[in-house]
């Protein structure tokens, strides 16, 4: 089965958007795109080339480098995982680190970066059957998505989840740093001028703070099944 429509999943950082999107992709045979990973890979490029240094951006160099930054995904069907590639290098683990997390909001608020990535995202979803997670998917990338979910959870719950996720990559991490980083990113994501995180009118809101994975999946799948059968 291949769905003619796209599914947009927006919401706060670390509320399980990517888990939901991956589950949907596996169940309905859709293509999953993690747009946060695209902004993270862009940020890594800028950090390595010192286009961003001490939180300051060299816009001139960024503009002239735009065409040399290529971000894509490769799916390992044996392990059922998708990895993010930056100019053909697998950067999946490094882009989840705290250094990239601390810089990504600065890069993600730039007009030239958003224009380029939104264009790439729209072209991936032009034929439907894509489930994409991010902050501006329902509002900007696919305003005509078949279903728009807005996922949220309390910040203490989200910080705990992110902490546990990051501990898989490194033991060199403190809970309070994660909490602080999330607070900052919530503020930046919702208050930035370009494509801020917003709850669009036609979105379906899900607060999963107190839901089990199973309960959450039931809600999501019921919503999709209703749409498919409508
Ligand atoms: O989903 P994430 O935490 O991996 O996203 C990383 C950052 O990228 C986050 O601070 C918000 C930003 N982002 C964005 O501005 N627009 C998107 N569509 C996806 C992510």
PDB file of C-alpha atoms and ligand atoms in Angstrom:
ATOM      1  CA  UNK A   1       0.000   0.000   0.000  1.00  0.00           C
ATOM      2  CA  UNK A   2       1.204   3.487  -0.749  1.00  0.00           C
ATOM      3  CA  UNK A   3      -0.661   6.497   0.646  1.00  0.00           C
ATOM      4  CA  UNK A   4      -1.405   9.429  -1.671  1.00  0.00           C
ATOM      5  CA  UNK A   5      -1.007  11.897   1.168  1.00  0.00           C
ATOM      6  CA  UNK A   6       1.787  12.983   3.522  1.00  0.00           C
ATOM      7  CA  UNK A   7       1.702  12.958   7.311  1.00  0.00           C
ATOM      8  CA  UNK A   8       3.166  15.917   9.192  1.00  0.00           C
ATOM      9  CA  UNK A   9       4.415  15.487  12.750  1.00  0.00           C
ATOM     10  CA  UNK A  10       5.350  18.661  14.579  1.00  0.00           C
ATOM     11  CA  UNK A  11       5.943  19.383  18.225  1.00  0.00           C
ATOM     12  CA  UNK A  12       8.409  20.254  20.942  1.00  0.00           C
ATOM     13  CA  UNK A  13      11.908  18.771  21.191  1.00  0.00           C
ATOM     14  CA  UNK A  14      12.185  15.280  22.668  1.00  0.00           C
ATOM     15  CA  UNK A  15       8.535  14.394  22.825  1.00  0.00           C
ATOM     16  CA  UNK A  16       8.923  11.253  20.746  1.00  0.00           C
ATOM     17  CA  UNK A  17       8.093  12.632  17.307  1.00  0.00           C
ATOM     18  CA  UNK A  18      10.713  10.538  15.554  1.00  0.00           C
ATOM     19  CA  UNK A  19       9.616   7.314  17.281  1.00  0.00           C
ATOM     20  CA  UNK A  20       6.044   7.984  16.205  1.00  0.00           C
ATOM     21  CA  UNK A  21       7.128   8.800  12.661  1.00  0.00           C
ATOM     22  CA  UNK A  22       9.294   5.664  12.404  1.00  0.00           C
ATOM     23  CA  UNK A  23       6.441   3.483  13.648  1.00  0.00           C
ATOM     24  CA  UNK A  24       4.043   5.014  11.139  1.00  0.00           C
ATOM     25  CA  UNK A  25       6.573   4.531   8.331  1.00  0.00           C
ATOM     26  CA  UNK A  26       7.047   0.860   9.213  1.00  0.00           C
ATOM     27  CA  UNK A  27       3.328   0.116   9.633  1.00  0.00           C
ATOM     28  CA  UNK A  28       2.046   1.945   6.538  1.00  0.00           C
ATOM     29  CA  UNK A  29       5.111   1.440   4.362  1.00  0.00           C
ATOM     30  CA  UNK A  30       5.832   5.151   4.113  1.00  0.00           C
ATOM     31  CA  UNK A  31       9.103   6.995   3.669  1.00  0.00           C
ATOM     32  CA  UNK A  32      10.307   8.613   6.908  1.00  0.00           C
ATOM     33  CA  UNK A  33      12.170  11.922   6.898  1.00  0.00           C
ATOM     34  CA  UNK A  34      13.675  13.399  10.091  1.00  0.00           C
ATOM     35  CA  UNK A  35      13.999  17.100   9.278  1.00  0.00           C
ATOM     36  CA  UNK A  36      15.674  17.845  12.626  1.00  0.00           C
ATOM     37  CA  UNK A  37      18.532  15.612  11.476  1.00  0.00           C
ATOM     38  CA  UNK A  38      18.860  17.752   8.341  1.00  0.00           C
ATOM     39  CA  UNK A  39      19.237  20.941  10.432  1.00  0.00           C
ATOM     40  CA  UNK A  40      21.641  19.113  12.735  1.00  0.00           C
ATOM     41  CA  UNK A  41      23.829  17.921   9.836  1.00  0.00           C
ATOM     42  CA  UNK A  42      23.904  21.450   8.412  1.00  0.00           C
ATOM     43  CA  UNK A  43      24.968  22.711  11.837  1.00  0.00           C
ATOM     44  CA  UNK A  44      27.749  20.140  12.050  1.00  0.00           C
ATOM     45  CA  UNK A  45      29.090  21.308   8.695  1.00  0.00           C
ATOM     46  CA  UNK A  46      29.036  24.928   9.921  1.00  0.00           C
ATOM     47  CA  UNK A  47      30.819  24.004  13.155  1.00  0.00           C
ATOM     48  CA  UNK A  48      33.546  22.034  11.429  1.00  0.00           C
ATOM     49  CA  UNK A  49      34.220  24.744   8.882  1.00  0.00           C
ATOM     50  CA  UNK A  50      33.965  27.422  11.578  1.00  0.00           C
ATOM     51  CA  UNK A  51      31.135  29.136   9.747  1.00  0.00           C
ATOM     52  CA  UNK A  52      29.665  29.163  13.242  1.00  0.00           C
ATOM     53  CA  UNK A  53      32.092  29.939  16.041  1.00  0.00           C
ATOM     54  CA  UNK A  54      31.254  31.072  19.575  1.00  0.00           C
ATOM     55  CA  UNK A  55      27.613  31.254  18.433  1.00  0.00           C
ATOM     56  CA  UNK A  56      28.461  33.807  15.723  1.00  0.00           C
ATOM     57  CA  UNK A  57      27.773  33.056  12.079  1.00  0.00           C
ATOM     58  CA  UNK A  58      29.761  34.050   9.051  1.00  0.00           C
ATOM     59  CA  UNK A  59      26.790  34.547   6.711  1.00  0.00           C
ATOM     60  CA  UNK A  60      28.968  35.340   3.695  1.00  0.00           C
ATOM     61  CA  UNK A  61      30.797  32.027   3.924  1.00  0.00           C
ATOM     62  CA  UNK A  62      27.603  30.145   4.665  1.00  0.00           C
ATOM     63  CA  UNK A  63      25.973  31.608   1.563  1.00  0.00           C
ATOM     64  CA  UNK A  64      28.900  30.636  -0.627  1.00  0.00           C
ATOM     65  CA  UNK A  65      29.061  27.127   0.908  1.00  0.00           C
ATOM     66  CA  UNK A  66      25.357  26.288   0.560  1.00  0.00           C
ATOM     67  CA  UNK A  67      25.772  24.302  -2.642  1.00  0.00           C
ATOM     68  CA  UNK A  68      28.546  22.196  -1.097  1.00  0.00           C
ATOM     69  CA  UNK A  69      26.358  20.949   1.752  1.00  0.00           C
ATOM     70  CA  UNK A  70      24.476  17.785   0.919  1.00  0.00           C
ATOM     71  CA  UNK A  71      22.355  15.998   3.451  1.00  0.00           C
ATOM     72  CA  UNK A  72      20.609  12.727   2.781  1.00  0.00           C
ATOM     73  CA  UNK A  73      19.458   9.519   4.417  1.00  0.00           C
ATOM     74  CA  UNK A  74      20.373   5.897   3.861  1.00  0.00           C
ATOM     75  CA  UNK A  75      18.191   3.068   5.032  1.00  0.00           C
ATOM     76  CA  UNK A  76      19.814  -0.115   6.321  1.00  0.00           C
ATOM     77  CA  UNK A  77      17.046  -2.645   5.730  1.00  0.00           C
ATOM     78  CA  UNK A  78      18.864  -5.415   7.642  1.00  0.00           C
ATOM     79  CA  UNK A  79      18.943  -3.356  10.845  1.00  0.00           C
ATOM     80  CA  UNK A  80      15.829  -1.352   9.998  1.00  0.00           C
ATOM     81  CA  UNK A  81      17.542   1.948  10.739  1.00  0.00           C
ATOM     82  CA  UNK A  82      17.940   5.111   8.763  1.00  0.00           C
ATOM     83  CA  UNK A  83      21.165   7.121   9.080  1.00  0.00           C
ATOM     84  CA  UNK A  84      21.893  10.725   8.224  1.00  0.00           C
ATOM     85  CA  UNK A  85      24.732  11.436   5.790  1.00  0.00           C
ATOM     86  CA  UNK A  86      26.549  14.732   5.383  1.00  0.00           C
ATOM     87  CA  UNK A  87      28.456  14.847   2.101  1.00  0.00           C
ATOM     88  CA  UNK A  88      28.578  11.029   2.054  1.00  0.00           C
ATOM     89  CA  UNK A  89      29.770  10.667   5.646  1.00  0.00           C
ATOM     90  CA  UNK A  90      27.559   8.891   8.179  1.00  0.00           C
ATOM     91  CA  UNK A  91      27.043  11.529  10.903  1.00  0.00           C
ATOM     92  CA  UNK A  92      24.104   9.895  12.689  1.00  0.00           C
ATOM     93  CA  UNK A  93      25.728   9.701  16.151  1.00  0.00           C
ATOM     94  CA  UNK A  94      27.690  12.930  16.145  1.00  0.00           C
ATOM     95  CA  UNK A  95      24.690  15.100  15.217  1.00  0.00           C
ATOM     96  CA  UNK A  96      22.877  13.877  18.360  1.00  0.00           C
ATOM     97  CA  UNK A  97      25.658  15.202  20.642  1.00  0.00           C
ATOM     98  CA  UNK A  98      25.296  18.200  22.945  1.00  0.00           C
ATOM     99  CA  UNK A  99      27.675  20.407  20.888  1.00  0.00           C
ATOM    100  CA  UNK A 100      25.456  20.193  17.826  1.00  0.00           C
ATOM    101  CA  UNK A 101      22.335  20.491  20.020  1.00  0.00           C
ATOM    102  CA  UNK A 102      23.675  23.729  21.488  1.00  0.00           C
ATOM    103  CA  UNK A 103      24.200  25.325  18.077  1.00  0.00           C
ATOM    104  CA  UNK A 104      21.390  23.944  15.949  1.00  0.00           C
ATOM    105  CA  UNK A 105      18.724  26.536  16.820  1.00  0.00           C
ATOM    106  CA  UNK A 106      21.008  29.328  15.630  1.00  0.00           C
ATOM    107  CA  UNK A 107      21.492  27.672  12.252  1.00  0.00           C
ATOM    108  CA  UNK A 108      17.827  26.607  12.002  1.00  0.00           C
ATOM    109  CA  UNK A 109      16.609  30.189  12.268  1.00  0.00           C
ATOM    110  CA  UNK A 110      18.480  31.363   9.172  1.00  0.00           C
ATOM    111  CA  UNK A 111      16.416  32.182   6.126  1.00  0.00           C
ATOM    112  CA  UNK A 112      18.885  30.757   3.584  1.00  0.00           C
ATOM    113  CA  UNK A 113      19.177  27.464   5.459  1.00  0.00           C
ATOM    114  CA  UNK A 114      15.407  27.068   5.856  1.00  0.00           C
ATOM    115  CA  UNK A 115      14.733  27.954   2.220  1.00  0.00           C
ATOM    116  CA  UNK A 116      17.157  25.297   1.029  1.00  0.00           C
ATOM    117  CA  UNK A 117      15.944  22.560   3.383  1.00  0.00           C
ATOM    118  CA  UNK A 118      12.223  23.281   2.897  1.00  0.00           C
ATOM    119  CA  UNK A 119      12.771  22.997  -0.859  1.00  0.00           C
ATOM    120  CA  UNK A 120      14.505  19.616  -0.451  1.00  0.00           C
ATOM    121  CA  UNK A 121      11.763  18.404   1.938  1.00  0.00           C
ATOM    122  CA  UNK A 122       8.962  19.423  -0.440  1.00  0.00           C
ATOM    123  CA  UNK A 123      10.612  17.662  -3.313  1.00  0.00           C
ATOM    124  CA  UNK A 124      10.941  14.439  -1.271  1.00  0.00           C
ATOM    125  CA  UNK A 125       7.202  14.615  -0.476  1.00  0.00           C
ATOM    126  CA  UNK A 126       5.900  15.682  -3.861  1.00  0.00           C
ATOM    127  CA  UNK A 127       4.233  12.308  -4.598  1.00  0.00           C
ATOM    128  CA  UNK A 128       2.855  11.690  -1.086  1.00  0.00           C
ATOM    129  CA  UNK A 129       3.516   8.626   1.108  1.00  0.00           C
ATOM    130  CA  UNK A 130       6.009  10.529   3.270  1.00  0.00           C
ATOM    131  CA  UNK A 131       5.876  10.893   7.042  1.00  0.00           C
ATOM    132  CA  UNK A 132       8.003  13.846   8.095  1.00  0.00           C
ATOM    133  CA  UNK A 133       8.731  15.178  11.563  1.00  0.00           C
ATOM    134  CA  UNK A 134       9.951  18.619  12.560  1.00  0.00           C
ATOM    135  CA  UNK A 135       8.599  22.000  13.649  1.00  0.00           C
ATOM    136  CA  UNK A 136       7.140  23.556  10.507  1.00  0.00           C
ATOM    137  CA  UNK A 137       5.944  20.545   8.541  1.00  0.00           C
ATOM    138  CA  UNK A 138       2.193  21.148   8.899  1.00  0.00           C
ATOM    139  CA  UNK A 139       2.510  24.925   8.721  1.00  0.00           C
ATOM    140  CA  UNK A 140       5.097  25.413   5.997  1.00  0.00           C
ATOM    141  CA  UNK A 141       6.501  22.302   4.311  1.00  0.00           C
ATOM    142  CA  UNK A 142       3.225  20.418   3.696  1.00  0.00           C
ATOM    143  CA  UNK A 143       0.345  22.778   4.542  1.00  0.00           C
ATOM    144  CA  UNK A 144      -1.911  20.359   2.654  1.00  0.00           C
ATOM    145  CA  UNK A 145      -0.716  17.214   4.463  1.00  0.00           C
ATOM    146  CA  UNK A 146      -3.406  14.518   4.814  1.00  0.00           C
ATOM    147  CA  UNK A 147      -2.912  14.413   8.584  1.00  0.00           C
ATOM    148  CA  UNK A 148      -1.088  16.839  10.885  1.00  0.00           C
ATOM    149  CA  UNK A 149      -0.113  15.746  14.360  1.00  0.00           C
ATOM    150  CA  UNK A 150       1.121  18.155  17.029  1.00  0.00           C
ATOM    151  CA  UNK A 151       2.948  16.184  19.727  1.00  0.00           C
ATOM    152  CA  UNK A 152       3.886  17.523  23.120  1.00  0.00           C
ATOM    153  CA  UNK A 153       4.792  16.433  26.664  1.00  0.00           C
ATOM    154  CA  UNK A 154       5.824  18.091  29.936  1.00  0.00           C
ATOM    155  CA  UNK A 155       9.410  19.370  29.894  1.00  0.00           C
ATOM    156  CA  UNK A 156      10.625  17.182  32.796  1.00  0.00           C
ATOM    157  CA  UNK A 157       9.359  14.084  30.977  1.00  0.00           C
ATOM    158  CA  UNK A 158      11.038  15.168  27.752  1.00  0.00           C
ATOM    159  CA  UNK A 159      14.359  15.944  29.461  1.00  0.00           C
ATOM    160  CA  UNK A 160      14.414  12.483  31.016  1.00  0.00           C
ATOM    161  CA  UNK A 161      13.746  10.854  27.645  1.00  0.00           C
ATOM    162  CA  UNK A 162      16.473  12.854  25.904  1.00  0.00           C
ATOM    163  CA  UNK A 163      18.922  12.112  28.715  1.00  0.00           C
ATOM    164  CA  UNK A 164      18.326   8.377  28.369  1.00  0.00           C
ATOM    165  CA  UNK A 165      18.616   8.551  24.588  1.00  0.00           C
ATOM    166  CA  UNK A 166      21.932  10.436  24.780  1.00  0.00           C
ATOM    167  CA  UNK A 167      23.357   8.039  27.335  1.00  0.00           C
ATOM    168  CA  UNK A 168      23.326   5.467  24.522  1.00  0.00           C
ATOM    169  CA  UNK A 169      25.962   7.536  22.730  1.00  0.00           C
ATOM    170  CA  UNK A 170      27.924   9.001  25.654  1.00  0.00           C
ATOM    171  CA  UNK A 171      28.262   8.784  29.422  1.00  0.00           C
ATOM    172  CA  UNK A 172      29.662  12.286  29.517  1.00  0.00           C
ATOM    173  CA  UNK A 173      26.385  14.104  30.004  1.00  0.00           C
ATOM    174  CA  UNK A 174      24.427  15.774  32.825  1.00  0.00           C
ATOM    175  CA  UNK A 175      20.650  15.822  33.222  1.00  0.00           C
ATOM    176  CA  UNK A 176      20.643  19.521  34.105  1.00  0.00           C
ATOM    177  CA  UNK A 177      22.434  20.383  30.852  1.00  0.00           C
ATOM    178  CA  UNK A 178      19.812  18.512  28.873  1.00  0.00           C
ATOM    179  CA  UNK A 179      16.983  20.268  30.708  1.00  0.00           C
ATOM    180  CA  UNK A 180      18.575  23.658  30.127  1.00  0.00           C
ATOM    181  CA  UNK A 181      19.165  22.893  26.468  1.00  0.00           C
ATOM    182  CA  UNK A 182      15.512  21.866  26.015  1.00  0.00           C
ATOM    183  CA  UNK A 183      14.229  25.015  27.733  1.00  0.00           C
ATOM    184  CA  UNK A 184      16.360  27.150  25.454  1.00  0.00           C
ATOM    185  CA  UNK A 185      15.300  25.271  22.344  1.00  0.00           C
ATOM    186  CA  UNK A 186      11.583  25.480  23.208  1.00  0.00           C
ATOM    187  CA  UNK A 187      11.997  29.220  23.567  1.00  0.00           C
ATOM    188  CA  UNK A 188      13.965  29.566  20.332  1.00  0.00           C
ATOM    189  CA  UNK A 189      11.725  27.209  18.326  1.00  0.00           C
ATOM    190  CA  UNK A 190       8.514  29.004  19.298  1.00  0.00           C
ATOM    191  CA  UNK A 191       9.728  32.593  19.233  1.00  0.00           C
ATOM    192  CA  UNK A 192      11.857  32.718  16.090  1.00  0.00           C
ATOM    193  CA  UNK A 193      10.564  34.894  13.277  1.00  0.00           C
ATOM    194  CA  UNK A 194      10.866  32.363  10.458  1.00  0.00           C
ATOM    195  CA  UNK A 195       8.654  29.264  10.516  1.00  0.00           C
ATOM    196  CA  UNK A 196       8.314  29.053  14.300  1.00  0.00           C
ATOM    197  CA  UNK A 197       6.812  25.987  15.932  1.00  0.00           C
ATOM    198  CA  UNK A 198       3.058  26.603  15.944  1.00  0.00           C
ATOM    199  CA  UNK A 199      -0.004  24.502  16.529  1.00  0.00           C
ATOM    200  CA  UNK A 200      -1.880  24.867  13.253  1.00  0.00           C
ATOM    201  CA  UNK A 201      -5.678  24.925  13.409  1.00  0.00           C
ATOM    202  CA  UNK A 202      -6.187  21.636  11.622  1.00  0.00           C
ATOM    203  CA  UNK A 203      -3.640  19.686  13.685  1.00  0.00           C
ATOM    204  CA  UNK A 204      -4.470  16.812  16.001  1.00  0.00           C
ATOM    205  CA  UNK A 205      -2.862  17.482  19.380  1.00  0.00           C
ATOM    206  CA  UNK A 206      -1.387  14.641  21.411  1.00  0.00           C
ATOM    207  CA  UNK A 207       0.166  15.164  24.871  1.00  0.00           C
ATOM    208  CA  UNK A 208       1.953  11.892  25.569  1.00  0.00           C
ATOM    209  CA  UNK A 209       3.400  12.739  29.030  1.00  0.00           C
ATOM    210  CA  UNK A 210       1.332  10.061  30.723  1.00  0.00           C
ATOM    211  CA  UNK A 211       0.706   7.661  27.857  1.00  0.00           C
ATOM    212  CA  UNK A 212       2.360   4.307  27.316  1.00  0.00           C
ATOM    213  CA  UNK A 213       3.859   3.665  23.889  1.00  0.00           C
ATOM    214  CA  UNK A 214       1.031   1.288  23.204  1.00  0.00           C
ATOM    215  CA  UNK A 215      -1.680   3.814  24.081  1.00  0.00           C
ATOM    216  CA  UNK A 216       0.045   6.417  21.966  1.00  0.00           C
ATOM    217  CA  UNK A 217       0.325   4.080  18.969  1.00  0.00           C
ATOM    218  CA  UNK A 218      -3.346   3.121  19.242  1.00  0.00           C
ATOM    219  CA  UNK A 219      -4.339   6.775  19.101  1.00  0.00           C
ATOM    220  CA  UNK A 220      -2.075   7.472  16.124  1.00  0.00           C
ATOM    221  CA  UNK A 221      -3.098   4.366  14.154  1.00  0.00           C
ATOM    222  CA  UNK A 222      -6.828   4.938  14.794  1.00  0.00           C
ATOM    223  CA  UNK A 223      -6.489   8.451  13.441  1.00  0.00           C
ATOM    224  CA  UNK A 224      -4.664   7.272  10.315  1.00  0.00           C
ATOM    225  CA  UNK A 225      -7.059   4.376   9.715  1.00  0.00           C
ATOM    226  CA  UNK A 226     -10.036   6.723   9.988  1.00  0.00           C
ATOM    227  CA  UNK A 227      -8.448   8.995   7.401  1.00  0.00           C
ATOM    228  CA  UNK A 228      -7.644   6.116   5.048  1.00  0.00           C
ATOM    229  CA  UNK A 229     -11.222   4.824   5.254  1.00  0.00           C
ATOM    230  CA  UNK A 230     -12.876   8.226   4.909  1.00  0.00           C
TER     231      UNK A 230
HETATM  232  O1  LIG B   1      13.935  17.508  16.200  1.00  0.00           O
HETATM  233  P1  LIG B   1      15.357  17.877  16.639  1.00  0.00           P
HETATM  234  O2  LIG B   1      15.459  18.161  18.096  1.00  0.00           O
HETATM  235  O3  LIG B   1      16.368  16.896  16.166  1.00  0.00           O
HETATM  236  O4  LIG B   1      15.640  19.242  15.870  1.00  0.00           O
HETATM  237  C1  LIG B   1      16.864  19.902  15.954  1.00  0.00           C
HETATM  238  C2  LIG B   1      16.653  21.412  15.865  1.00  0.00           C
HETATM  239  O5  LIG B   1      16.284  21.767  14.539  1.00  0.00           O
HETATM  240  C3  LIG B   1      15.612  21.991  16.806  1.00  0.00           C
HETATM  241  O6  LIG B   1      16.197  22.933  17.682  1.00  0.00           O
HETATM  242  C4  LIG B   1      14.636  22.692  15.945  1.00  0.00           C
HETATM  243  C5  LIG B   1      15.204  22.665  14.558  1.00  0.00           C
HETATM  244  N1  LIG B   1      14.214  22.238  13.570  1.00  0.00           N
HETATM  245  C6  LIG B   1      13.541  23.213  12.887  1.00  0.00           C
HETATM  246  O7  LIG B   1      13.745  24.391  13.133  1.00  0.00           O
HETATM  247  N2  LIG B   1      12.670  22.859  11.906  1.00  0.00           N
HETATM  248  C7  LIG B   1      12.428  21.577  11.626  1.00  0.00           C
HETATM  249  N3  LIG B   1      11.554  21.272  10.649  1.00  0.00           N
HETATM  250  C8  LIG B   1      13.095  20.562  12.349  1.00  0.00           C
HETATM  251  C9  LIG B   1      13.976  20.933  13.342  1.00  0.00           C
END
